[in-house]
Short mmCIF file of N, CA and C in Angstrom, two decimals:
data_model
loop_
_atom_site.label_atom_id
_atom_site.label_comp_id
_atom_site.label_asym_id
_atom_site.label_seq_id
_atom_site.Cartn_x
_atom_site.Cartn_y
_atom_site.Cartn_z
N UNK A 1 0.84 -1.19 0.00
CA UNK A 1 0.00 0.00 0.00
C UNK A 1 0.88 1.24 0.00
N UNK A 2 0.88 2.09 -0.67
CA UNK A 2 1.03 3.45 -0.83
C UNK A 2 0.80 4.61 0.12
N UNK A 3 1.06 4.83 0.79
CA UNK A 3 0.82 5.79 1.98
C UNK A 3 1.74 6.12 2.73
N UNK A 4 1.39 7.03 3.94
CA UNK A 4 2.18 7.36 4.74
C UNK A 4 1.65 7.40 6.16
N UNK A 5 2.15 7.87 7.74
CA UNK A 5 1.50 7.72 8.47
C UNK A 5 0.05 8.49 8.40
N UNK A 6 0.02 9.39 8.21
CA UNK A 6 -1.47 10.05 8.45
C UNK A 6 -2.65 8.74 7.21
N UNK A 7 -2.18 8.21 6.39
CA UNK A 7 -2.98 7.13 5.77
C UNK A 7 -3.16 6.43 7.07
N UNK A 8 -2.31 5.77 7.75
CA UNK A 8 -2.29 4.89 8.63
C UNK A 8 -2.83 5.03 9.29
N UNK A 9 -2.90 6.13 10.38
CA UNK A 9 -3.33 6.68 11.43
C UNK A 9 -4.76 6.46 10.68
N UNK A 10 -5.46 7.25 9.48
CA UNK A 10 -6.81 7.44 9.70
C UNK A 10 -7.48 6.65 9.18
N UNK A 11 -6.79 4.94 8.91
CA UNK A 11 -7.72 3.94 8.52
C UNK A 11 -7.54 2.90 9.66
N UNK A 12 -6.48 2.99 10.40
CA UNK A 12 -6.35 2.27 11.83
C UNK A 12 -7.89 2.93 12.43
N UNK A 13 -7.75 4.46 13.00
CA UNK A 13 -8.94 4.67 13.79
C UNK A 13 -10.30 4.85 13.44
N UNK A 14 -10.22 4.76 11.69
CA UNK A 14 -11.85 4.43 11.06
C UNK A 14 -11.82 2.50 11.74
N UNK A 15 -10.93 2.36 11.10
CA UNK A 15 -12.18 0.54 11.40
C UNK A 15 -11.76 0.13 12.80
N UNK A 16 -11.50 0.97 14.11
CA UNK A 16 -11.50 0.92 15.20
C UNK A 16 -12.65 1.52 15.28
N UNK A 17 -13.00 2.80 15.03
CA UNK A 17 -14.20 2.63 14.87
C UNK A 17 -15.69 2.03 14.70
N UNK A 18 -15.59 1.47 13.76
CA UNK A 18 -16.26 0.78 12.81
C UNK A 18 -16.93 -0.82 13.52
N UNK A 19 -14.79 -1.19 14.55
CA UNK A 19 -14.91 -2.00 15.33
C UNK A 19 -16.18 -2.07 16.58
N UNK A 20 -16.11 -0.54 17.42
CA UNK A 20 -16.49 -0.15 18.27
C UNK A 20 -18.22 -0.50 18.58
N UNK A 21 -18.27 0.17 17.29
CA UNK A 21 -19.71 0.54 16.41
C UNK A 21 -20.35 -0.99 16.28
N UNK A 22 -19.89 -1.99 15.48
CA UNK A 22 -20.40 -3.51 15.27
C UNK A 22 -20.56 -4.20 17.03
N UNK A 23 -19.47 -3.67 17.97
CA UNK A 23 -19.63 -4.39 19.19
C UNK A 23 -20.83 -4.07 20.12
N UNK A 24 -20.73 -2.74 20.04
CA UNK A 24 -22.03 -1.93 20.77
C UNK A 24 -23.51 -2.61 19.89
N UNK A 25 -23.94 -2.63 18.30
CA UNK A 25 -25.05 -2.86 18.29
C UNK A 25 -25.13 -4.54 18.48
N UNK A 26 -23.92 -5.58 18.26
CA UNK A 26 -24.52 -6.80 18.79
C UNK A 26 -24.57 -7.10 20.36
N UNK A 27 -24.27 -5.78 21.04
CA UNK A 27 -24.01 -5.97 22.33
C UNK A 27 -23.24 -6.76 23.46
N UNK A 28 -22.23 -7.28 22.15
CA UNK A 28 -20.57 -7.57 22.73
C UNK A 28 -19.89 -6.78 23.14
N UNK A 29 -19.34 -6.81 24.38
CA UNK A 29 -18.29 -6.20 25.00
C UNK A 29 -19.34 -4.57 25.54
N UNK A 30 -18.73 -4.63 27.46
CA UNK A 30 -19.66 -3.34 28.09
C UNK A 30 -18.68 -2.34 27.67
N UNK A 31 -17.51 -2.47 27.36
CA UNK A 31 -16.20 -0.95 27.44
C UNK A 31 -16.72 -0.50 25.90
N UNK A 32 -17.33 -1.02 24.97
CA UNK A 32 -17.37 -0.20 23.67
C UNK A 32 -18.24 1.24 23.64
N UNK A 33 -19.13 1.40 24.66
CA UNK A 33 -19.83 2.50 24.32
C UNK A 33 -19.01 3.77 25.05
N UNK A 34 -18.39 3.57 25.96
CA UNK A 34 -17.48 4.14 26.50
C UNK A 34 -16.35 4.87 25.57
N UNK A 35 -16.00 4.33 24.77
CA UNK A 35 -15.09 4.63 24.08
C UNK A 35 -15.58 5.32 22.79
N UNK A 36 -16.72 5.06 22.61
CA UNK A 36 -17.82 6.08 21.18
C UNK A 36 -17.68 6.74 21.06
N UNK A 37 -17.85 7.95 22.07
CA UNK A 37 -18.09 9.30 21.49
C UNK A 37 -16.38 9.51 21.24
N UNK A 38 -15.06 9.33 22.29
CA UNK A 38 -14.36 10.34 22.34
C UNK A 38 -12.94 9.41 20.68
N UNK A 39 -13.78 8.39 20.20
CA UNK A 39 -13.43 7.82 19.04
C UNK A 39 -13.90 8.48 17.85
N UNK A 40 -15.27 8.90 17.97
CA UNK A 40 -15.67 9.91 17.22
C UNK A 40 -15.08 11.38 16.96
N UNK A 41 -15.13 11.78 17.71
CA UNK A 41 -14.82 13.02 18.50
C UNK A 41 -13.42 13.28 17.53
N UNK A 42 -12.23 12.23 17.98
CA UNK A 42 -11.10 12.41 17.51
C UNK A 42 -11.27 11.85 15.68
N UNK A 43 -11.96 10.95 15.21
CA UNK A 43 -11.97 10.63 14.09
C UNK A 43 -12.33 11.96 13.31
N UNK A 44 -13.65 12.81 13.96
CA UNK A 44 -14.02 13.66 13.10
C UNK A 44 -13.63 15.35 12.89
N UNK A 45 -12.58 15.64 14.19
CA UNK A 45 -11.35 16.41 14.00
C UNK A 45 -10.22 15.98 12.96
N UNK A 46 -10.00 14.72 12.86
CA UNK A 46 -8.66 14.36 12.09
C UNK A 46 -9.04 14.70 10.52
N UNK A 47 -10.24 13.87 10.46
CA UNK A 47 -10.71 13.54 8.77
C UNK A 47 -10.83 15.43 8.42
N UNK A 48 -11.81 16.22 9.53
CA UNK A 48 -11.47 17.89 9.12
C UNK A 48 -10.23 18.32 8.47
N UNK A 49 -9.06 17.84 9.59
CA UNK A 49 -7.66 18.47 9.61
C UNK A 49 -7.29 17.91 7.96
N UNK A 50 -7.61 16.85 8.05
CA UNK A 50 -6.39 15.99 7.07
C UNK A 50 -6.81 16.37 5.37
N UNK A 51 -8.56 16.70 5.39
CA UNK A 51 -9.08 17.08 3.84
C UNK A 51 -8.68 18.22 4.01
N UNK A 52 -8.54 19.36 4.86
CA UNK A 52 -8.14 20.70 4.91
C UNK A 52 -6.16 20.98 4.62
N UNK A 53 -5.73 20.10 5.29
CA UNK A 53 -4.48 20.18 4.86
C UNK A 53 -4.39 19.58 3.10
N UNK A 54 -5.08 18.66 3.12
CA UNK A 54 -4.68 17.85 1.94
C UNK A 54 -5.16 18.04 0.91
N UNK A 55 -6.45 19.09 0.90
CA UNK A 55 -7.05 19.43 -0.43
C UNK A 55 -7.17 21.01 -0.35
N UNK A 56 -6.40 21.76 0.45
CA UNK A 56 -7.20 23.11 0.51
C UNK A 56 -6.30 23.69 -1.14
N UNK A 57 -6.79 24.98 -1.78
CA UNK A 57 -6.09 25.14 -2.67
C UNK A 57 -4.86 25.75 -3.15
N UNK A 58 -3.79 26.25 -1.92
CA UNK A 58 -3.08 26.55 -1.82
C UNK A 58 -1.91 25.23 -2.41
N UNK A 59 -2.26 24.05 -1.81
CA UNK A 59 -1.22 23.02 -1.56
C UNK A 59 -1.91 21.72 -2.64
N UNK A 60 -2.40 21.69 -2.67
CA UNK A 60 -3.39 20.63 -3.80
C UNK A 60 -2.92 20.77 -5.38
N UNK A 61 -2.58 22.17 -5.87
CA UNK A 61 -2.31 22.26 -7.59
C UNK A 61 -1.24 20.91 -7.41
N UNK A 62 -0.25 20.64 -6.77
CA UNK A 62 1.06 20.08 -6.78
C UNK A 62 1.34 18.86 -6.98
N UNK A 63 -0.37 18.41 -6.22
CA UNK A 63 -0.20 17.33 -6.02
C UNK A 63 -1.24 15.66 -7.04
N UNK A 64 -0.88 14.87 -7.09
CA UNK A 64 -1.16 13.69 -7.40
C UNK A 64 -2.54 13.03 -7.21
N UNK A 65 -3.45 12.95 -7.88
CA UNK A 65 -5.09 12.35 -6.99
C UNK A 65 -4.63 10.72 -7.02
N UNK A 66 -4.08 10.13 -5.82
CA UNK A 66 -4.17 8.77 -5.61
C UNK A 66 -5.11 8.14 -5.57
N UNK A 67 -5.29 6.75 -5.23
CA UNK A 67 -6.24 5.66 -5.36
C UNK A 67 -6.39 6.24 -3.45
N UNK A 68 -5.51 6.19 -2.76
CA UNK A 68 -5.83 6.73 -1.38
C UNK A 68 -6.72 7.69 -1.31
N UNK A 69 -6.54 8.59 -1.94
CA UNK A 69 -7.59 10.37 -1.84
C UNK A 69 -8.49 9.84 -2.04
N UNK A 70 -9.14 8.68 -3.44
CA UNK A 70 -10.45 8.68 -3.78
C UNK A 70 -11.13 7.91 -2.78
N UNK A 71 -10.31 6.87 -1.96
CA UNK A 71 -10.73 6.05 -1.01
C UNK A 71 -11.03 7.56 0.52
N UNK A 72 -10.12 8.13 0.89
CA UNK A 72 -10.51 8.87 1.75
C UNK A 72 -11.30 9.63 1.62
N UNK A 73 -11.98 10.43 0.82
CA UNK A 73 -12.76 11.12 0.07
C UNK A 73 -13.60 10.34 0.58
N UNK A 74 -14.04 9.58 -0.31
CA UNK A 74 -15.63 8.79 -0.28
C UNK A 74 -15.68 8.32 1.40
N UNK A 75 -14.96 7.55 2.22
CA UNK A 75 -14.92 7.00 3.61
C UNK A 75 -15.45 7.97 4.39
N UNK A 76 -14.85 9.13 4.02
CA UNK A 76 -15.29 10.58 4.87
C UNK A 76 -16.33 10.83 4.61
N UNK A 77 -17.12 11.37 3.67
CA UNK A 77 -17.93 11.36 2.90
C UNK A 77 -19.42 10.56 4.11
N UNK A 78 -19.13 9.19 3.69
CA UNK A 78 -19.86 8.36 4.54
C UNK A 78 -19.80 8.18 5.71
N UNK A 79 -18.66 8.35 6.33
CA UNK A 79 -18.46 8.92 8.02
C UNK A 79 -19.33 9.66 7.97
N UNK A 80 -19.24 10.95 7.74
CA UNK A 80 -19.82 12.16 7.79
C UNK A 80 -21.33 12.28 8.20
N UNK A 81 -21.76 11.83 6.81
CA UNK A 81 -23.14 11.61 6.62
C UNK A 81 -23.97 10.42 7.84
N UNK A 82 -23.35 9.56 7.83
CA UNK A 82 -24.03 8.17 8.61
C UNK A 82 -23.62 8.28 10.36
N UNK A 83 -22.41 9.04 10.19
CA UNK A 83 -22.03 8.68 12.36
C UNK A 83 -23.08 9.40 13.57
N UNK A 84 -23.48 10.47 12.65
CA UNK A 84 -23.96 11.21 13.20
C UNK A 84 -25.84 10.29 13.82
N UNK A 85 -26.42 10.12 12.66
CA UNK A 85 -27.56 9.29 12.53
C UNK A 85 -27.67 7.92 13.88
N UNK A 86 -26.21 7.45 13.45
CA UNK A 86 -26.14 6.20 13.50
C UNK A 86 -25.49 5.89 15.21
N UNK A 87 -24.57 7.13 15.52
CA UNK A 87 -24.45 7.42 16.93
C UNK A 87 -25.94 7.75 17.53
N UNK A 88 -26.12 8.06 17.20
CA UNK A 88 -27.50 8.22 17.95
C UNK A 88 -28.64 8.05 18.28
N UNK A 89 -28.59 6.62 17.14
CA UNK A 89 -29.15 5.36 16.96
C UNK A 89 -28.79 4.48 18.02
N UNK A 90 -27.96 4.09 18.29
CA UNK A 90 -26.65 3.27 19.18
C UNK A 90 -27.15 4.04 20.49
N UNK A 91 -26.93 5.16 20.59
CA UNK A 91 -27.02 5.43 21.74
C UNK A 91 -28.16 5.58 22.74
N UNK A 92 -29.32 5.65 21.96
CA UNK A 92 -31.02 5.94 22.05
C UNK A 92 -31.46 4.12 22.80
N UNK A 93 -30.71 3.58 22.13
CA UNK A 93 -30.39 1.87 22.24
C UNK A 93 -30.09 1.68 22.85
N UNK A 94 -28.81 1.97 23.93
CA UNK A 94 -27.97 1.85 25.16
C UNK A 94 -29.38 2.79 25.73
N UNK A 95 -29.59 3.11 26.16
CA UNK A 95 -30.07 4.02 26.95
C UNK A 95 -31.81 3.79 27.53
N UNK A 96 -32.10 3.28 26.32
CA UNK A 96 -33.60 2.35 26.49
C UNK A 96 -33.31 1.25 27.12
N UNK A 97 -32.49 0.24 27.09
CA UNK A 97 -31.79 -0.83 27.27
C UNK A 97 -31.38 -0.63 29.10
N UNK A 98 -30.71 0.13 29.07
CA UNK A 98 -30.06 -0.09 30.25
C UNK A 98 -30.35 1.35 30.93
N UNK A 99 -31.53 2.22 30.79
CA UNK A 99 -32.00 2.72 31.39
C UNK A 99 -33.24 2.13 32.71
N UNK A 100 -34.13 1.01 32.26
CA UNK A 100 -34.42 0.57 33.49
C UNK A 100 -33.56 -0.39 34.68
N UNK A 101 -32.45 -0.76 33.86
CA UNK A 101 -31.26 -1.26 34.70
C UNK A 101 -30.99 -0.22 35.71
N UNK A 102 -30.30 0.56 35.10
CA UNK A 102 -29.99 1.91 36.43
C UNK A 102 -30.79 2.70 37.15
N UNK A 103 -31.67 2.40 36.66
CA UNK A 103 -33.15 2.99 37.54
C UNK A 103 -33.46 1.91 39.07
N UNK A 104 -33.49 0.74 37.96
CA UNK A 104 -33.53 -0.22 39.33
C UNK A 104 -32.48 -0.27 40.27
N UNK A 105 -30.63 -0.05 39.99
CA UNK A 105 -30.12 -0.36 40.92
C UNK A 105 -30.08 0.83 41.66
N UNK A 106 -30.88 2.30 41.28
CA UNK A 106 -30.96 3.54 42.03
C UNK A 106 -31.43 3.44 42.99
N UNK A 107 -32.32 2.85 42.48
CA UNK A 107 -33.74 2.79 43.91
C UNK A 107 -33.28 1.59 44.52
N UNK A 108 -32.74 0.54 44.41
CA UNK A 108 -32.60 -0.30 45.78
C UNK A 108 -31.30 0.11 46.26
N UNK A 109 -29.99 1.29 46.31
CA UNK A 109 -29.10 1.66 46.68
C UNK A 109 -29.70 2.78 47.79
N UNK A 110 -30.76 3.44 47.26
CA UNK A 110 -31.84 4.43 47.90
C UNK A 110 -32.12 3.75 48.76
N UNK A 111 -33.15 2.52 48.99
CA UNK A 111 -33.57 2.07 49.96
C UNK A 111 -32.51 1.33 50.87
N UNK A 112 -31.65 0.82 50.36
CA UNK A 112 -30.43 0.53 51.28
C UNK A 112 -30.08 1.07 52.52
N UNK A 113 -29.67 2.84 51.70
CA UNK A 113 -29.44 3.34 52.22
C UNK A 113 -30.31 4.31 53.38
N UNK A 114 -31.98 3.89 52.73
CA UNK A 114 -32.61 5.12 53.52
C UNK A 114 -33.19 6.17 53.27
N UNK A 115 -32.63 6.28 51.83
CA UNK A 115 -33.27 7.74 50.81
C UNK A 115 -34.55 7.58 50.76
N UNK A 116 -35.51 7.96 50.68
CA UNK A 116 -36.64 8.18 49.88
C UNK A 116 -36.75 8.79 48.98
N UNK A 117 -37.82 8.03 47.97
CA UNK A 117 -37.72 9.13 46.58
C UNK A 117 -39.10 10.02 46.34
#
């Protein structure tokens, strides 16, 4: 493959991503939702930085349209459009899910302890 680290870097933390994302909706593994947003967070600063460095028009006449650009291009593209939806899909899910979980262990930590609600 043709690249360099910033290739590396931003197809390592897309399909870590991607990873994250498949574990949370079959509901393998409790640490994946934990790690969502601030995977996001950093994915969708980088992909900013990296089309802004890499296509703005100052620095772009110079350069070469690789089989990489057209692949990052489009990946971003569909990041873009779908994480947003789709985080919050995931998360609406966690939250229905394991919202009467934490409800229940509220209230018998409450009564444990004595609280009334």
């Amino acid at each position: 493959m043709e690249g360099n680290l910033f290739d590396y870097i931003f197809l390592s933390t897309l399909y870590f991503m991607f990873l994250l994302i498949w574990l949370v909706i079959l509901g393998i593994g409790k640490f994946a939702p934990k790690y969502l947003d601030p995977v996001r967070s950093f994915l969708t600063l980088y992909i900013g930085g990296l089309l802004f460095v890499r296509y703005n028009p100052l620095t772009y006449k110079d350069r070469n349209f690789r089989e990489f650009d057209r692949r990052l291009i489009f990946t971003c593209s569909i990041f873009l459009l779908f994480s947003t939806a789709l985080i919050s899909g995931i998360r609406k899910r966690i939250e229905k899910k394991a919202g009467p979980i934490v409800q229940d262990n509220i209230s018998e930590i409450k009564d444990n302890i004595g609280i009334k609600s």
